[in-house]
PDB file of N, CA and C in Angstrom:
ATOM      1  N   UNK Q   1    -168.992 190.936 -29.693  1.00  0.00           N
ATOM      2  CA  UNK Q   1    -168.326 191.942 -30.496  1.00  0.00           C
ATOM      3  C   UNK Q   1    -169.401 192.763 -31.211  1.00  0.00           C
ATOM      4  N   UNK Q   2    -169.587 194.105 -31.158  1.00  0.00           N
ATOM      5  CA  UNK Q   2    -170.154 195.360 -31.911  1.00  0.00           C
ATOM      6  C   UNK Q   2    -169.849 195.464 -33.444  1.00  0.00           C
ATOM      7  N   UNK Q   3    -170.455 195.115 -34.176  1.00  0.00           N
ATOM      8  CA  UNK Q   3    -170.606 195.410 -35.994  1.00  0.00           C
ATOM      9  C   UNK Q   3    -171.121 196.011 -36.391  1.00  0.00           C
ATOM     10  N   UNK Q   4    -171.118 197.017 -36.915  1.00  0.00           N
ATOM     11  CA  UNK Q   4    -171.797 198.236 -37.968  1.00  0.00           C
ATOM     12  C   UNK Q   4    -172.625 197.509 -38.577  1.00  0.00           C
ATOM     13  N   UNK Q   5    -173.557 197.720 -38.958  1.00  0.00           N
ATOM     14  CA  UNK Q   5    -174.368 197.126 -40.443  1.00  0.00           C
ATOM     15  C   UNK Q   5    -173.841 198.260 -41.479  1.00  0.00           C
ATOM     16  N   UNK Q   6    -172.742 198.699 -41.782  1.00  0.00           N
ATOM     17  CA  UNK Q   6    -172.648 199.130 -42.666  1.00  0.00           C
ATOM     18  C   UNK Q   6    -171.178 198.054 -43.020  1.00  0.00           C
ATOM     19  N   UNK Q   7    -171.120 198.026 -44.649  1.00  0.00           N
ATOM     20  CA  UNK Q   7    -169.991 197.326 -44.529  1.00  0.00           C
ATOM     21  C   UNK Q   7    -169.039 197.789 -44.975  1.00  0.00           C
ATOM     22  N   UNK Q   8    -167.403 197.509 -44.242  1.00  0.00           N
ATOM     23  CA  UNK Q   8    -166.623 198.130 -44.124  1.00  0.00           C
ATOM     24  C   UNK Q   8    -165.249 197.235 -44.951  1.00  0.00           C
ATOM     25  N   UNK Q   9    -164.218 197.752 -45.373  1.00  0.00           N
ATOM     26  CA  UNK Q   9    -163.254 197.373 -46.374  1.00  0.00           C
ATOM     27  C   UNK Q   9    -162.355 196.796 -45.010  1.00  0.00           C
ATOM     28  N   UNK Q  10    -162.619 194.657 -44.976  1.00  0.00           N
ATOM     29  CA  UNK Q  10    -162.001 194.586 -43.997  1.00  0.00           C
ATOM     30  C   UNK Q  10    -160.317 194.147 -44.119  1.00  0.00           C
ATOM     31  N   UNK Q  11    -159.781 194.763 -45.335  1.00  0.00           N
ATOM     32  CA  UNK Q  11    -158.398 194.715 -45.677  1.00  0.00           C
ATOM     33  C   UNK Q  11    -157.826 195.580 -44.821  1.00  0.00           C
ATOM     34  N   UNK Q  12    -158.462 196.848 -44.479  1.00  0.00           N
ATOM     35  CA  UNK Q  12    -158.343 197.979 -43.542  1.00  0.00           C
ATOM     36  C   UNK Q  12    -158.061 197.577 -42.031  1.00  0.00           C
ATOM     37  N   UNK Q  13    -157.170 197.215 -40.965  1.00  0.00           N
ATOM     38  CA  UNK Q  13    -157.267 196.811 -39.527  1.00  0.00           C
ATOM     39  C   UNK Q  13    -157.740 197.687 -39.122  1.00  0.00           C
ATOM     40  N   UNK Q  14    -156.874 199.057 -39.218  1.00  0.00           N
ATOM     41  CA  UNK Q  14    -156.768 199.654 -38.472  1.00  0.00           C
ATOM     42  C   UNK Q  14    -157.872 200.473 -38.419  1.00  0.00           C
ATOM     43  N   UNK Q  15    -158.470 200.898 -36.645  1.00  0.00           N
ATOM     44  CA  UNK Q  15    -159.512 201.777 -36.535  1.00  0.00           C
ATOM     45  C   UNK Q  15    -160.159 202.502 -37.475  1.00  0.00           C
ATOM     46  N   UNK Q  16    -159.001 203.532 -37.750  1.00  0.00           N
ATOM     47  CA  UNK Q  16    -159.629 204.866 -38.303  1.00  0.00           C
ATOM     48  C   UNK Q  16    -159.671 205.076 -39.796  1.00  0.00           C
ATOM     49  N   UNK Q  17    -159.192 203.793 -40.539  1.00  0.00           N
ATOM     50  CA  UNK Q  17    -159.333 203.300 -41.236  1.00  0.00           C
ATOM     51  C   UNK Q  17    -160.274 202.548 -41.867  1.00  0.00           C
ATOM     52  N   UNK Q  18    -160.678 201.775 -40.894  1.00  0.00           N
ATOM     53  CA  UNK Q  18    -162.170 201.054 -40.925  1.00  0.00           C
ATOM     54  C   UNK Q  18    -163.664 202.009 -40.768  1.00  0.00           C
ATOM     55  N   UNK Q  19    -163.079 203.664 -40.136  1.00  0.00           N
ATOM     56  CA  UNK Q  19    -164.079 204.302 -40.566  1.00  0.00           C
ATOM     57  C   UNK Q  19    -164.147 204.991 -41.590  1.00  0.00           C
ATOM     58  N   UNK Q  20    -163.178 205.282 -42.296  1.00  0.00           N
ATOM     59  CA  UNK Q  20    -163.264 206.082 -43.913  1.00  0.00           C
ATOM     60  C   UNK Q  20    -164.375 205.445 -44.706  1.00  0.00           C
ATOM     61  N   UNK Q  21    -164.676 205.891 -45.199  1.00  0.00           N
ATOM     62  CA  UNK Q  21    -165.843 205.063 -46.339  1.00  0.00           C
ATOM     63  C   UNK Q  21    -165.250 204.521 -47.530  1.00  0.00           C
ATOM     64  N   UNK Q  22    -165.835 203.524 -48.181  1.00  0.00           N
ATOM     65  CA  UNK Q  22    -165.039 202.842 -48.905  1.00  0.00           C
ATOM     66  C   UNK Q  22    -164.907 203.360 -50.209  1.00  0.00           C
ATOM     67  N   UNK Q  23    -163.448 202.732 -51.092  1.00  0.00           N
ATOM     68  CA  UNK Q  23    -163.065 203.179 -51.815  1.00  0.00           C
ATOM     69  C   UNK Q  23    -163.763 203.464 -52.943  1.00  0.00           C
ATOM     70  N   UNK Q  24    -164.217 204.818 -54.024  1.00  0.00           N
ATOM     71  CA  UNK Q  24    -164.793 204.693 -55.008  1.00  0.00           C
ATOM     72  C   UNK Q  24    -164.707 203.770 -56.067  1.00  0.00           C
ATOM     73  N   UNK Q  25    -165.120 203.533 -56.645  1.00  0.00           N
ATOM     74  CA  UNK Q  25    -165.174 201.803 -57.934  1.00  0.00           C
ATOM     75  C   UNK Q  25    -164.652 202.537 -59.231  1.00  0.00           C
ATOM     76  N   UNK Q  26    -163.794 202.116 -59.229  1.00  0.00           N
ATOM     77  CA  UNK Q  26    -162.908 202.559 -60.826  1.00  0.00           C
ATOM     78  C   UNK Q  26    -163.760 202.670 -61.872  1.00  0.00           C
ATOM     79  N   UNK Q  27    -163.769 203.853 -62.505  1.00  0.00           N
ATOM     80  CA  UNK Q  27    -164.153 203.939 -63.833  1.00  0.00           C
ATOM     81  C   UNK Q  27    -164.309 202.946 -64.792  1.00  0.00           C
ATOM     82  N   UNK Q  28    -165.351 202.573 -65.911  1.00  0.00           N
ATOM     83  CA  UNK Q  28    -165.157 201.649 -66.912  1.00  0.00           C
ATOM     84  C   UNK Q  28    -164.665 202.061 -67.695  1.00  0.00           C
ATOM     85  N   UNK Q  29    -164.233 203.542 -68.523  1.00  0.00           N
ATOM     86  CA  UNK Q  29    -163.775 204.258 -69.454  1.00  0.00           C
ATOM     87  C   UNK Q  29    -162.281 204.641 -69.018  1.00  0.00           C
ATOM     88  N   UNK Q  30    -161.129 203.981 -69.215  1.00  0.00           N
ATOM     89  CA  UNK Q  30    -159.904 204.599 -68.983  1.00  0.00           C
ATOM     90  C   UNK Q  30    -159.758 205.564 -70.121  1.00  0.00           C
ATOM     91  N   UNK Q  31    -158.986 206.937 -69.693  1.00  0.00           N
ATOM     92  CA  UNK Q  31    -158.515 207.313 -70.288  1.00  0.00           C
ATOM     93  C   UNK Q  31    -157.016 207.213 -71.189  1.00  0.00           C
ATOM     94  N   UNK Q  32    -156.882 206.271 -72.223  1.00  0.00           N
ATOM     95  CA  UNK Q  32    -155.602 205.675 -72.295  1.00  0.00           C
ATOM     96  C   UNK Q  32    -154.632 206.372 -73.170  1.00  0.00           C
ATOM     97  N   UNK Q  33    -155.343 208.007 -73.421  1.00  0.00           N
ATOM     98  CA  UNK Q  33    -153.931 208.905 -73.854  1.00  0.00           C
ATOM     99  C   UNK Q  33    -153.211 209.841 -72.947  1.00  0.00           C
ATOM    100  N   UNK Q  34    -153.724 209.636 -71.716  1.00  0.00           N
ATOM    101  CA  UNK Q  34    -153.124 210.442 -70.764  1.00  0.00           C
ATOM    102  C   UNK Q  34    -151.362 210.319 -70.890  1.00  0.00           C
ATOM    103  N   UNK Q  35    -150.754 209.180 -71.034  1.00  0.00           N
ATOM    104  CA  UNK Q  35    -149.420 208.865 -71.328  1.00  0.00           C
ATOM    105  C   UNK Q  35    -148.994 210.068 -72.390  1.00  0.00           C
ATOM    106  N   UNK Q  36    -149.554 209.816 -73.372  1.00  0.00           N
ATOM    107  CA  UNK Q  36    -149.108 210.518 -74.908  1.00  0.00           C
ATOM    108  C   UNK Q  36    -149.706 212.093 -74.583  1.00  0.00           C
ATOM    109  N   UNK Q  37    -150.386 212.508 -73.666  1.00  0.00           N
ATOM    110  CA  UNK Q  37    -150.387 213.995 -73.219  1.00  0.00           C
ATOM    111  C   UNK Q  37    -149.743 214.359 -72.177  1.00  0.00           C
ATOM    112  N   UNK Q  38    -149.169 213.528 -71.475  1.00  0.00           N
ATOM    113  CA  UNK Q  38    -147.911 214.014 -70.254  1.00  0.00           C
ATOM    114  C   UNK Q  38    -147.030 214.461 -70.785  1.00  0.00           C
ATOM    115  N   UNK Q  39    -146.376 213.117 -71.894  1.00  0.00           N
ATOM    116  CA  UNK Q  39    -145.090 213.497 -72.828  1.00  0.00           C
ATOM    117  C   UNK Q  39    -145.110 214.609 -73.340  1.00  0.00           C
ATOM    118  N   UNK Q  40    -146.246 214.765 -74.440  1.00  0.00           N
ATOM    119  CA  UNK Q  40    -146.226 216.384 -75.279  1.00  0.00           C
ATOM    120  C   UNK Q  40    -146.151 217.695 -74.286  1.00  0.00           C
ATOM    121  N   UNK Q  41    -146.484 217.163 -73.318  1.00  0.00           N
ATOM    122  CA  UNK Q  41    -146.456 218.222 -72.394  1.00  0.00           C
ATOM    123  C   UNK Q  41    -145.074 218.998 -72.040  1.00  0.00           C
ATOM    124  N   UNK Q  42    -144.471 217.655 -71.655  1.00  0.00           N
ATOM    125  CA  UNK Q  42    -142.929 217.314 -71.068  1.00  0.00           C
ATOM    126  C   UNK Q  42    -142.344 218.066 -71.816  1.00  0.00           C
ATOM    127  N   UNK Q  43    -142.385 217.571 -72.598  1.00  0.00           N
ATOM    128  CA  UNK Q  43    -141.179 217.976 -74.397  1.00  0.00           C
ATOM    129  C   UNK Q  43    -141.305 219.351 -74.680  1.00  0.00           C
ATOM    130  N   UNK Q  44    -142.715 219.844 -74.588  1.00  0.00           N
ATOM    131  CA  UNK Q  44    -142.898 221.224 -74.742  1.00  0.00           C
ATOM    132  C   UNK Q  44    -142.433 222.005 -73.815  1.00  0.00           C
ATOM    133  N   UNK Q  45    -142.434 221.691 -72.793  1.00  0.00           N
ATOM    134  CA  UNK Q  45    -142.364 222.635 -71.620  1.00  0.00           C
ATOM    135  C   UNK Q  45    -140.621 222.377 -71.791  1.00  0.00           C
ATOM    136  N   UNK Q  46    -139.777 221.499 -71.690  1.00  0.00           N
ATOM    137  CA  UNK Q  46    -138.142 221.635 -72.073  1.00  0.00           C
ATOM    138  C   UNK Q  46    -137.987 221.630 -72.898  1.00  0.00           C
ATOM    139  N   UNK Q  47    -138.153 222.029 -74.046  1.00  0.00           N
ATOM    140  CA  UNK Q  47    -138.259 222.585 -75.220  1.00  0.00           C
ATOM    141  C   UNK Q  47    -138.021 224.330 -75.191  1.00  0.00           C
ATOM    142  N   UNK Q  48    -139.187 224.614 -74.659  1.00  0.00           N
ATOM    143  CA  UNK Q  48    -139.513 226.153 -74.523  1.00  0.00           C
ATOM    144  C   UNK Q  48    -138.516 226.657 -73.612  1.00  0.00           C
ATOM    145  N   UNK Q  49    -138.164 225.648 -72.254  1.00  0.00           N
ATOM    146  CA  UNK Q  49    -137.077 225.940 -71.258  1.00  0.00           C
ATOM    147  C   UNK Q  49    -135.897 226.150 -72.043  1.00  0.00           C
ATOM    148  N   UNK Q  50    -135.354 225.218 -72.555  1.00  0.00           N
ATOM    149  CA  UNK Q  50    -134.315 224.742 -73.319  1.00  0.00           C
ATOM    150  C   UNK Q  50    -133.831 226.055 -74.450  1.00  0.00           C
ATOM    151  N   UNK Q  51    -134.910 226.257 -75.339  1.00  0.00           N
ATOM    152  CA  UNK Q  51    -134.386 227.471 -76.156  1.00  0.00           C
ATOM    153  C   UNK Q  51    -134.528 228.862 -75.311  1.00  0.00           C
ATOM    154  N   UNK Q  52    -135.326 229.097 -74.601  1.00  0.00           N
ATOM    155  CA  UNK Q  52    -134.788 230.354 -73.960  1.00  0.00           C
ATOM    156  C   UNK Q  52    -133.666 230.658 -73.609  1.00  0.00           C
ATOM    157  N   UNK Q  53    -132.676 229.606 -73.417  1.00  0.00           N
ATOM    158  CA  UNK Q  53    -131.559 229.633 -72.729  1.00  0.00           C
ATOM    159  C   UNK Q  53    -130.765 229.722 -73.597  1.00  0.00           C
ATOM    160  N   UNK Q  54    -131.151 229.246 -75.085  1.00  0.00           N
ATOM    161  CA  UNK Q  54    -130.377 229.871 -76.234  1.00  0.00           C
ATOM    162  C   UNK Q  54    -130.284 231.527 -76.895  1.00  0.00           C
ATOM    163  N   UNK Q  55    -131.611 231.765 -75.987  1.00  0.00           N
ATOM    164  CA  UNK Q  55    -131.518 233.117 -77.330  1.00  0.00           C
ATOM    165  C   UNK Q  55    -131.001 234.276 -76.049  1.00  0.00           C
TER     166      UNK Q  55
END
């Protein structure tokens, strides 16, 4: 059997899969207000929807 010396993510079976390069390594710094800036987002944006439809 033929092996790369490169090493490959062998969770991957499939072919063309096994040639993608492997997955980048997660950040050590999460960003953990992304939640609390989706929402403000949310709210604002149907908010602004919301009263236009009033005036």
């Amino acid at each position: 059997m033929k092996r790369r010396l490169v090493i490959t993510n062998e969770a991957a079976r499939h072919p063309f899969r096994q040639m993608l390069p492997p997955p980048p390594m997660a950040r050590a710094a999460r960003n953990d207000d992304q939640d609390w800036k989706l929402f403000m987002l949310s709210f604002a944006a149907f908010f602004i929807c919301f009263y236009t439809l009033l005036i």
